[in-house]
Amino acid sequence: MIAFSVIIPVYNRSGLLGEALDSVLSQTFPPHEIILADDGSDDDSAERAKVILSAGAGDISWKVLELPHSGMAGAVRNRGGEASEGNWVAFLDSDDLWEPEKLSRQRDFIMGNPDLRLIHTREKWLRGDRVISQKKQKHKREGDVFADALVKCMIGPSTAVLRRDLWEECGGFREDMEIAEDYELWLRITAGEPVGYLDVPLITKRAGEWEQLSLKYDQIEKFRLQGLGDLVESGWFRRKGLPESRNVLACREFSRKCHIYALGCEKRGRPEEARIWHRKGDLYGQA
């Protein structure tokens, strides 16, 4: 039996939360449980969730975790995952929406591909009322996607479901990264795990006037550098069971990112910082 635990992290999203919850409650294959993890919101997000779930959850189990504010999405998702009981974990960001058949389609895919432990789907991106084209998104999306996952975050958290044993093995998201914690997690998983993919836009990813972590900084590449760099420099990709080619690919991509970041430092008048990153890029480019 497939039982999905839906984890929804939220911070000050009372105005959007109702739509996100409705998209879960409208699933044609209902989840086993819904866990809303509130990151110390200043608004009434937690109370609003309780009202909506009390009225509409029916036989679906639910709980609202009221956490002290951390500002770390990975930590908030992890607390939800720790409180969950289903044999599959699904994530939904509070400003995203699921299509009604999202869990049903993923359940059917899982039943036809029982060895896969991570399944994701295509997204529809909205900025206001405008659909953002994804025609230029040519990266590999299924099977061995590690090389593409190194370049950028190519799995949207709201699209992904993970089997419980995989979730526990990977240890969840890093809790000390404000941004790109999902990029770092997918690197650790895809280094040794094939990925399943449904080429159907089963979630809507929205951008609007509300506050978003991804828009807090001018660019987020330094966070990807942190995530990938910590794995490379610690020798994580040399661990038992992974082919050496994984480490080679990771080192080369880290080198490329170091040089790109260094060039950005030069343009912004930070020559000493640029030299540090160029040296690091040269070092790992020799892998």
PDB file of N, CA and C in Angstrom, residues 142-216:
ATOM      1  N   GLU A 142      15.309  11.990 -16.144  1.00  0.00           N
ATOM      2  CA  GLU A 142      15.038  10.677 -15.557  1.00  0.00           C
ATOM      3  C   GLU A 142      16.236   9.766 -15.722  1.00  0.00           C
ATOM      4  N   GLY A 143      16.248   8.701 -14.923  1.00  0.00           N
ATOM      5  CA  GLY A 143      17.381   7.789 -14.950  1.00  0.00           C
ATOM      6  C   GLY A 143      18.554   8.372 -14.182  1.00  0.00           C
ATOM      7  N   ASP A 144      19.737   8.261 -14.751  1.00  0.00           N
ATOM      8  CA  ASP A 144      20.943   8.815 -14.142  1.00  0.00           C
ATOM      9  C   ASP A 144      21.034  10.294 -14.514  1.00  0.00           C
ATOM     10  N   VAL A 145      20.639  11.164 -13.607  1.00  0.00           N
ATOM     11  CA  VAL A 145      20.589  12.604 -13.893  1.00  0.00           C
ATOM     12  C   VAL A 145      21.695  13.368 -13.163  1.00  0.00           C
ATOM     13  N   PHE A 146      22.649  12.659 -12.579  1.00  0.00           N
ATOM     14  CA  PHE A 146      23.631  13.310 -11.710  1.00  0.00           C
ATOM     15  C   PHE A 146      24.385  14.437 -12.414  1.00  0.00           C
ATOM     16  N   ALA A 147      24.841  14.213 -13.645  1.00  0.00           N
ATOM     17  CA  ALA A 147      25.617  15.240 -14.348  1.00  0.00           C
ATOM     18  C   ALA A 147      24.816  16.522 -14.500  1.00  0.00           C
ATOM     19  N   ASP A 148      23.526  16.416 -14.778  1.00  0.00           N
ATOM     20  CA  ASP A 148      22.685  17.602 -14.928  1.00  0.00           C
ATOM     21  C   ASP A 148      22.335  18.217 -13.579  1.00  0.00           C
ATOM     22  N   ALA A 149      22.187  17.365 -12.559  1.00  0.00           N
ATOM     23  CA  ALA A 149      21.887  17.882 -11.224  1.00  0.00           C
ATOM     24  C   ALA A 149      23.035  18.706 -10.668  1.00  0.00           C
ATOM     25  N   LEU A 150      24.266  18.428 -11.103  1.00  0.00           N
ATOM     26  CA  LEU A 150      25.410  19.219 -10.672  1.00  0.00           C
ATOM     27  C   LEU A 150      25.320  20.654 -11.169  1.00  0.00           C
ATOM     28  N   VAL A 151      24.764  20.841 -12.338  1.00  0.00           N
ATOM     29  CA  VAL A 151      24.750  22.160 -12.969  1.00  0.00           C
ATOM     30  C   VAL A 151      23.755  23.083 -12.282  1.00  0.00           C
ATOM     31  N   LYS A 152      22.576  22.567 -11.959  1.00  0.00           N
ATOM     32  CA  LYS A 152      21.549  23.406 -11.345  1.00  0.00           C
ATOM     33  C   LYS A 152      20.554  22.523 -10.604  1.00  0.00           C
ATOM     34  N   CYS A 153      19.667  23.154  -9.875  1.00  0.00           N
ATOM     35  CA  CYS A 153      18.615  22.406  -9.193  1.00  0.00           C
ATOM     36  C   CYS A 153      17.564  22.026 -10.227  1.00  0.00           C
ATOM     37  N   MET A 154      17.502  20.738 -10.580  1.00  0.00           N
ATOM     38  CA  MET A 154      16.630  20.329 -11.671  1.00  0.00           C
ATOM     39  C   MET A 154      15.448  19.473 -11.198  1.00  0.00           C
ATOM     40  N   ILE A 155      15.228  19.427  -9.881  1.00  0.00           N
ATOM     41  CA  ILE A 155      14.044  18.759  -9.331  1.00  0.00           C
ATOM     42  C   ILE A 155      13.363  19.748  -8.393  1.00  0.00           C
ATOM     43  N   GLY A 156      12.143  20.120  -8.711  1.00  0.00           N
ATOM     44  CA  GLY A 156      11.406  21.025  -7.839  1.00  0.00           C
ATOM     45  C   GLY A 156      10.890  20.277  -6.616  1.00  0.00           C
ATOM     46  N   PRO A 157      11.148  20.772  -5.406  1.00  0.00           N
ATOM     47  CA  PRO A 157      10.676  20.063  -4.211  1.00  0.00           C
ATOM     48  C   PRO A 157       9.190  19.749  -4.238  1.00  0.00           C
ATOM     49  N   SER A 158       8.376  20.661  -4.779  1.00  0.00           N
ATOM     50  CA  SER A 158       6.930  20.432  -4.794  1.00  0.00           C
ATOM     51  C   SER A 158       6.512  19.343  -5.771  1.00  0.00           C
ATOM     52  N   THR A 159       7.415  18.932  -6.659  1.00  0.00           N
ATOM     53  CA  THR A 159       7.099  17.862  -7.606  1.00  0.00           C
ATOM     54  C   THR A 159       7.493  16.492  -7.080  1.00  0.00           C
ATOM     55  N   ALA A 160       8.335  16.445  -6.046  1.00  0.00           N
ATOM     56  CA  ALA A 160       9.035  15.204  -5.688  1.00  0.00           C
ATOM     57  C   ALA A 160       8.304  14.396  -4.621  1.00  0.00           C
ATOM     58  N   VAL A 161       8.357  13.079  -4.785  1.00  0.00           N
ATOM     59  CA  VAL A 161       7.994  12.153  -3.710  1.00  0.00           C
ATOM     60  C   VAL A 161       9.177  11.208  -3.503  1.00  0.00           C
ATOM     61  N   LEU A 162       9.488  10.927  -2.234  1.00  0.00           N
ATOM     62  CA  LEU A 162      10.613  10.067  -1.881  1.00  0.00           C
ATOM     63  C   LEU A 162      10.108   8.913  -1.027  1.00  0.00           C
ATOM     64  N   ARG A 163      10.608   7.723  -1.329  1.00  0.00           N
ATOM     65  CA  ARG A 163      10.250   6.579  -0.499  1.00  0.00           C
ATOM     66  C   ARG A 163      10.874   6.739   0.877  1.00  0.00           C
ATOM     67  N   ARG A 164      10.179   6.291   1.892  1.00  0.00           N
ATOM     68  CA  ARG A 164      10.595   6.507   3.271  1.00  0.00           C
ATOM     69  C   ARG A 164      12.029   6.064   3.544  1.00  0.00           C
ATOM     70  N   ASP A 165      12.418   4.896   3.029  1.00  0.00           N
ATOM     71  CA  ASP A 165      13.771   4.427   3.326  1.00  0.00           C
ATOM     72  C   ASP A 165      14.825   5.339   2.705  1.00  0.00           C
ATOM     73  N   LEU A 166      14.545   5.909   1.532  1.00  0.00           N
ATOM     74  CA  LEU A 166      15.489   6.842   0.924  1.00  0.00           C
ATOM     75  C   LEU A 166      15.565   8.126   1.743  1.00  0.00           C
ATOM     76  N   TRP A 167      14.425   8.627   2.163  1.00  0.00           N
ATOM     77  CA  TRP A 167      14.384   9.836   2.984  1.00  0.00           C
ATOM     78  C   TRP A 167      15.227   9.659   4.249  1.00  0.00           C
ATOM     79  N   GLU A 168      15.106   8.506   4.874  1.00  0.00           N
ATOM     80  CA  GLU A 168      15.856   8.267   6.105  1.00  0.00           C
ATOM     81  C   GLU A 168      17.341   8.066   5.831  1.00  0.00           C
ATOM     82  N   GLU A 169      17.665   7.410   4.732  1.00  0.00           N
ATOM     83  CA  GLU A 169      19.072   7.199   4.385  1.00  0.00           C
ATOM     84  C   GLU A 169      19.792   8.508   4.087  1.00  0.00           C
ATOM     85  N   CYS A 170      19.131   9.419   3.385  1.00  0.00           N
ATOM     86  CA  CYS A 170      19.791  10.669   2.990  1.00  0.00           C
ATOM     87  C   CYS A 170      19.860  11.669   4.134  1.00  0.00           C
ATOM     88  N   GLY A 171      19.062  11.462   5.170  1.00  0.00           N
ATOM     89  CA  GLY A 171      19.128  12.349   6.327  1.00  0.00           C
ATOM     90  C   GLY A 171      18.447  13.689   6.128  1.00  0.00           C
ATOM     91  N   GLY A 172      17.671  13.811   5.057  1.00  0.00           N
ATOM     92  CA  GLY A 172      16.926  15.042   4.836  1.00  0.00           C
ATOM     93  C   GLY A 172      17.772  16.170   4.294  1.00  0.00           C
ATOM     94  N   PHE A 173      17.219  17.364   4.359  1.00  0.00           N
ATOM     95  CA  PHE A 173      17.861  18.562   3.832  1.00  0.00           C
ATOM     96  C   PHE A 173      18.900  19.099   4.810  1.00  0.00           C
ATOM     97  N   ARG A 174      19.907  19.769   4.284  1.00  0.00           N
ATOM     98  CA  ARG A 174      20.812  20.519   5.148  1.00  0.00           C
ATOM     99  C   ARG A 174      20.039  21.634   5.822  1.00  0.00           C
ATOM    100  N   GLU A 175      20.321  21.844   7.095  1.00  0.00           N
ATOM    101  CA  GLU A 175      19.558  22.816   7.869  1.00  0.00           C
ATOM    102  C   GLU A 175      20.308  24.132   8.071  1.00  0.00           C
ATOM    103  N   ASP A 176      21.529  24.218   7.527  1.00  0.00           N
ATOM    104  CA  ASP A 176      22.315  25.443   7.710  1.00  0.00           C
ATOM    105  C   ASP A 176      22.451  26.228   6.408  1.00  0.00           C
ATOM    106  N   MET A 177      21.674  25.875   5.396  1.00  0.00           N
ATOM    107  CA  MET A 177      21.703  26.575   4.119  1.00  0.00           C
ATOM    108  C   MET A 177      20.367  27.275   3.916  1.00  0.00           C
ATOM    109  N   GLU A 178      20.414  28.587   3.767  1.00  0.00           N
ATOM    110  CA  GLU A 178      19.185  29.347   3.604  1.00  0.00           C
ATOM    111  C   GLU A 178      18.549  29.117   2.237  1.00  0.00           C
ATOM    112  N   ILE A 179      19.393  28.907   1.235  1.00  0.00           N
ATOM    113  CA  ILE A 179      18.956  28.705  -0.143  1.00  0.00           C
ATOM    114  C   ILE A 179      19.766  27.557  -0.737  1.00  0.00           C
ATOM    115  N   ALA A 180      19.210  26.878  -1.716  1.00  0.00           N
ATOM    116  CA  ALA A 180      19.856  25.784  -2.459  1.00  0.00           C
ATOM    117  C   ALA A 180      20.034  24.532  -1.630  1.00  0.00           C
ATOM    118  N   GLU A 181      19.299  24.428  -0.530  1.00  0.00           N
ATOM    119  CA  GLU A 181      19.333  23.190   0.248  1.00  0.00           C
ATOM    120  C   GLU A 181      18.740  22.030  -0.548  1.00  0.00           C
ATOM    121  N   ASP A 182      17.814  22.333  -1.460  1.00  0.00           N
ATOM    122  CA  ASP A 182      17.250  21.286  -2.303  1.00  0.00           C
ATOM    123  C   ASP A 182      18.279  20.825  -3.340  1.00  0.00           C
ATOM    124  N   TYR A 183      18.997  21.772  -3.938  1.00  0.00           N
ATOM    125  CA  TYR A 183      20.083  21.424  -4.873  1.00  0.00           C
ATOM    126  C   TYR A 183      21.069  20.465  -4.213  1.00  0.00           C
ATOM    127  N   GLU A 184      21.478  20.756  -2.994  1.00  0.00           N
ATOM    128  CA  GLU A 184      22.454  19.921  -2.290  1.00  0.00           C
ATOM    129  C   GLU A 184      21.896  18.528  -2.010  1.00  0.00           C
ATOM    130  N   LEU A 185      20.631  18.447  -1.612  1.00  0.00           N
ATOM    131  CA  LEU A 185      20.017  17.141  -1.338  1.00  0.00           C
ATOM    132  C   LEU A 185      19.956  16.288  -2.595  1.00  0.00           C
ATOM    133  N   TRP A 186      19.534  16.890  -3.726  1.00  0.00           N
ATOM    134  CA  TRP A 186      19.433  16.096  -4.954  1.00  0.00           C
ATOM    135  C   TRP A 186      20.805  15.599  -5.406  1.00  0.00           C
ATOM    136  N   LEU A 187      21.864  16.359  -5.125  1.00  0.00           N
ATOM    137  CA  LEU A 187      23.210  15.869  -5.450  1.00  0.00           C
ATOM    138  C   LEU A 187      23.513  14.595  -4.675  1.00  0.00           C
ATOM    139  N   ARG A 188      23.244  14.606  -3.394  1.00  0.00           N
ATOM    140  CA  ARG A 188      23.544  13.426  -2.577  1.00  0.00           C
ATOM    141  C   ARG A 188      22.714  12.219  -2.992  1.00  0.00           C
ATOM    142  N   ILE A 189      21.478  12.474  -3.402  1.00  0.00           N
ATOM    143  CA  ILE A 189      20.617  11.356  -3.805  1.00  0.00           C
ATOM    144  C   ILE A 189      20.971  10.857  -5.197  1.00  0.00           C
ATOM    145  N   THR A 190      21.073  11.760  -6.173  1.00  0.00           N
ATOM    146  CA  THR A 190      21.266  11.322  -7.559  1.00  0.00           C
ATOM    147  C   THR A 190      22.668  10.784  -7.820  1.00  0.00           C
ATOM    148  N   ALA A 191      23.596  11.030  -6.921  1.00  0.00           N
ATOM    149  CA  ALA A 191      24.934  10.438  -7.084  1.00  0.00           C
ATOM    150  C   ALA A 191      24.862   8.913  -7.097  1.00  0.00           C
ATOM    151  N   GLY A 192      23.865   8.349  -6.420  1.00  0.00           N
ATOM    152  CA  GLY A 192      23.774   6.896  -6.367  1.00  0.00           C
ATOM    153  C   GLY A 192      22.395   6.339  -6.631  1.00  0.00           C
ATOM    154  N   GLU A 193      21.483   7.192  -7.116  1.00  0.00           N
ATOM    155  CA  GLU A 193      20.079   6.777  -7.216  1.00  0.00           C
ATOM    156  C   GLU A 193      19.487   7.212  -8.546  1.00  0.00           C
ATOM    157  N   PRO A 194      18.874   6.298  -9.321  1.00  0.00           N
ATOM    158  CA  PRO A 194      18.156   6.714 -10.526  1.00  0.00           C
ATOM    159  C   PRO A 194      16.864   7.429 -10.149  1.00  0.00           C
ATOM    160  N   VAL A 195      16.385   8.238 -11.061  1.00  0.00           N
ATOM    161  CA  VAL A 195      15.221   9.083 -10.799  1.00  0.00           C
ATOM    162  C   VAL A 195      14.107   8.749 -11.772  1.00  0.00           C
ATOM    163  N   GLY A 196      12.888   8.706 -11.273  1.00  0.00           N
ATOM    164  CA  GLY A 196      11.718   8.533 -12.127  1.00  0.00           C
ATOM    165  C   GLY A 196      11.097   9.881 -12.441  1.00  0.00           C
ATOM    166  N   TYR A 197      10.450   9.985 -13.594  1.00  0.00           N
ATOM    167  CA  TYR A 197       9.937  11.285 -14.039  1.00  0.00           C
ATOM    168  C   TYR A 197       8.641  11.126 -14.803  1.00  0.00           C
ATOM    169  N   LEU A 198       7.669  11.968 -14.468  1.00  0.00           N
ATOM    170  CA  LEU A 198       6.418  12.068 -15.212  1.00  0.00           C
ATOM    171  C   LEU A 198       6.454  13.366 -16.018  1.00  0.00           C
ATOM    172  N   ASP A 199       6.434  13.251 -17.328  1.00  0.00           N
ATOM    173  CA  ASP A 199       6.562  14.423 -18.202  1.00  0.00           C
ATOM    174  C   ASP A 199       5.208  15.102 -18.372  1.00  0.00           C
ATOM    175  N   VAL A 200       4.620  15.452 -17.243  1.00  0.00           N
ATOM    176  CA  VAL A 200       3.319  16.110 -17.204  1.00  0.00           C
ATOM    177  C   VAL A 200       3.404  17.203 -16.142  1.00  0.00           C
ATOM    178  N   PRO A 201       2.933  18.429 -16.431  1.00  0.00           N
ATOM    179  CA  PRO A 201       2.998  19.504 -15.429  1.00  0.00           C
ATOM    180  C   PRO A 201       1.938  19.310 -14.348  1.00  0.00           C
ATOM    181  N   LEU A 202       2.334  18.634 -13.278  1.00  0.00           N
ATOM    182  CA  LEU A 202       1.400  18.302 -12.211  1.00  0.00           C
ATOM    183  C   LEU A 202       1.479  19.260 -11.033  1.00  0.00           C
ATOM    184  N   ILE A 203       2.350  20.270 -11.114  1.00  0.00           N
ATOM    185  CA  ILE A 203       2.337  21.334 -10.125  1.00  0.00           C
ATOM    186  C   ILE A 203       2.442  22.683 -10.840  1.00  0.00           C
ATOM    187  N   THR A 204       1.908  23.687 -10.186  1.00  0.00           N
ATOM    188  CA  THR A 204       2.066  25.062 -10.654  1.00  0.00           C
ATOM    189  C   THR A 204       2.952  25.789  -9.657  1.00  0.00           C
ATOM    190  N   LYS A 205       4.057  26.284 -10.147  1.00  0.00           N
ATOM    191  CA  LYS A 205       5.008  27.031  -9.328  1.00  0.00           C
ATOM    192  C   LYS A 205       4.753  28.508  -9.568  1.00  0.00           C
ATOM    193  N   ARG A 206       4.430  29.227  -8.510  1.00  0.00           N
ATOM    194  CA  ARG A 206       3.994  30.614  -8.663  1.00  0.00           C
ATOM    195  C   ARG A 206       5.026  31.597  -8.123  1.00  0.00           C
ATOM    196  N   ALA A 207       5.144  32.717  -8.792  1.00  0.00           N
ATOM    197  CA  ALA A 207       5.950  33.840  -8.309  1.00  0.00           C
ATOM    198  C   ALA A 207       5.082  35.078  -8.348  1.00  0.00           C
ATOM    199  N   GLY A 208       5.186  35.898  -7.320  1.00  0.00           N
ATOM    200  CA  GLY A 208       4.359  37.096  -7.267  1.00  0.00           C
ATOM    201  C   GLY A 208       4.974  38.159  -6.392  1.00  0.00           C
ATOM    202  N   GLU A 209       4.140  38.951  -5.749  1.00  0.00           N
ATOM    203  CA  GLU A 209       4.619  40.067  -4.949  1.00  0.00           C
ATOM    204  C   GLU A 209       5.038  39.650  -3.547  1.00  0.00           C
ATOM    205  N   TRP A 210       4.718  38.424  -3.149  1.00  0.00           N
ATOM    206  CA  TRP A 210       5.040  37.985  -1.796  1.00  0.00           C
ATOM    207  C   TRP A 210       6.542  37.705  -1.669  1.00  0.00           C
ATOM    208  N   GLU A 211       7.012  37.673  -0.425  1.00  0.00           N
ATOM    209  CA  GLU A 211       8.431  37.461  -0.147  1.00  0.00           C
ATOM    210  C   GLU A 211       8.829  36.032  -0.482  1.00  0.00           C
ATOM    211  N   GLN A 212       9.950  35.879  -1.196  1.00  0.00           N
ATOM    212  CA  GLN A 212      10.475  34.563  -1.546  1.00  0.00           C
ATOM    213  C   GLN A 212      11.973  34.545  -1.258  1.00  0.00           C
ATOM    214  N   LEU A 213      12.438  33.455  -0.641  1.00  0.00           N
ATOM    215  CA  LEU A 213      13.857  33.362  -0.309  1.00  0.00           C
ATOM    216  C   LEU A 213      14.733  33.467  -1.546  1.00  0.00           C
ATOM    217  N   SER A 214      14.288  32.867  -2.656  1.00  0.00           N
ATOM    218  CA  SER A 214      15.105  32.862  -3.867  1.00  0.00           C
ATOM    219  C   SER A 214      15.311  34.260  -4.438  1.00  0.00           C
ATOM    220  N   LEU A 215      14.464  35.230  -4.013  1.00  0.00           N
ATOM    221  CA  LEU A 215      14.584  36.600  -4.491  1.00  0.00           C
ATOM    222  C   LEU A 215      15.278  37.507  -3.482  1.00  0.00           C
ATOM    223  N   LYS A 216      15.697  36.957  -2.360  1.00  0.00           N
ATOM    224  CA  LYS A 216      16.298  37.756  -1.295  1.00  0.00           C
ATOM    225  C   LYS A 216      17.685  38.244  -1.675  1.00  0.00           C
TER     226      LYS A 216
END
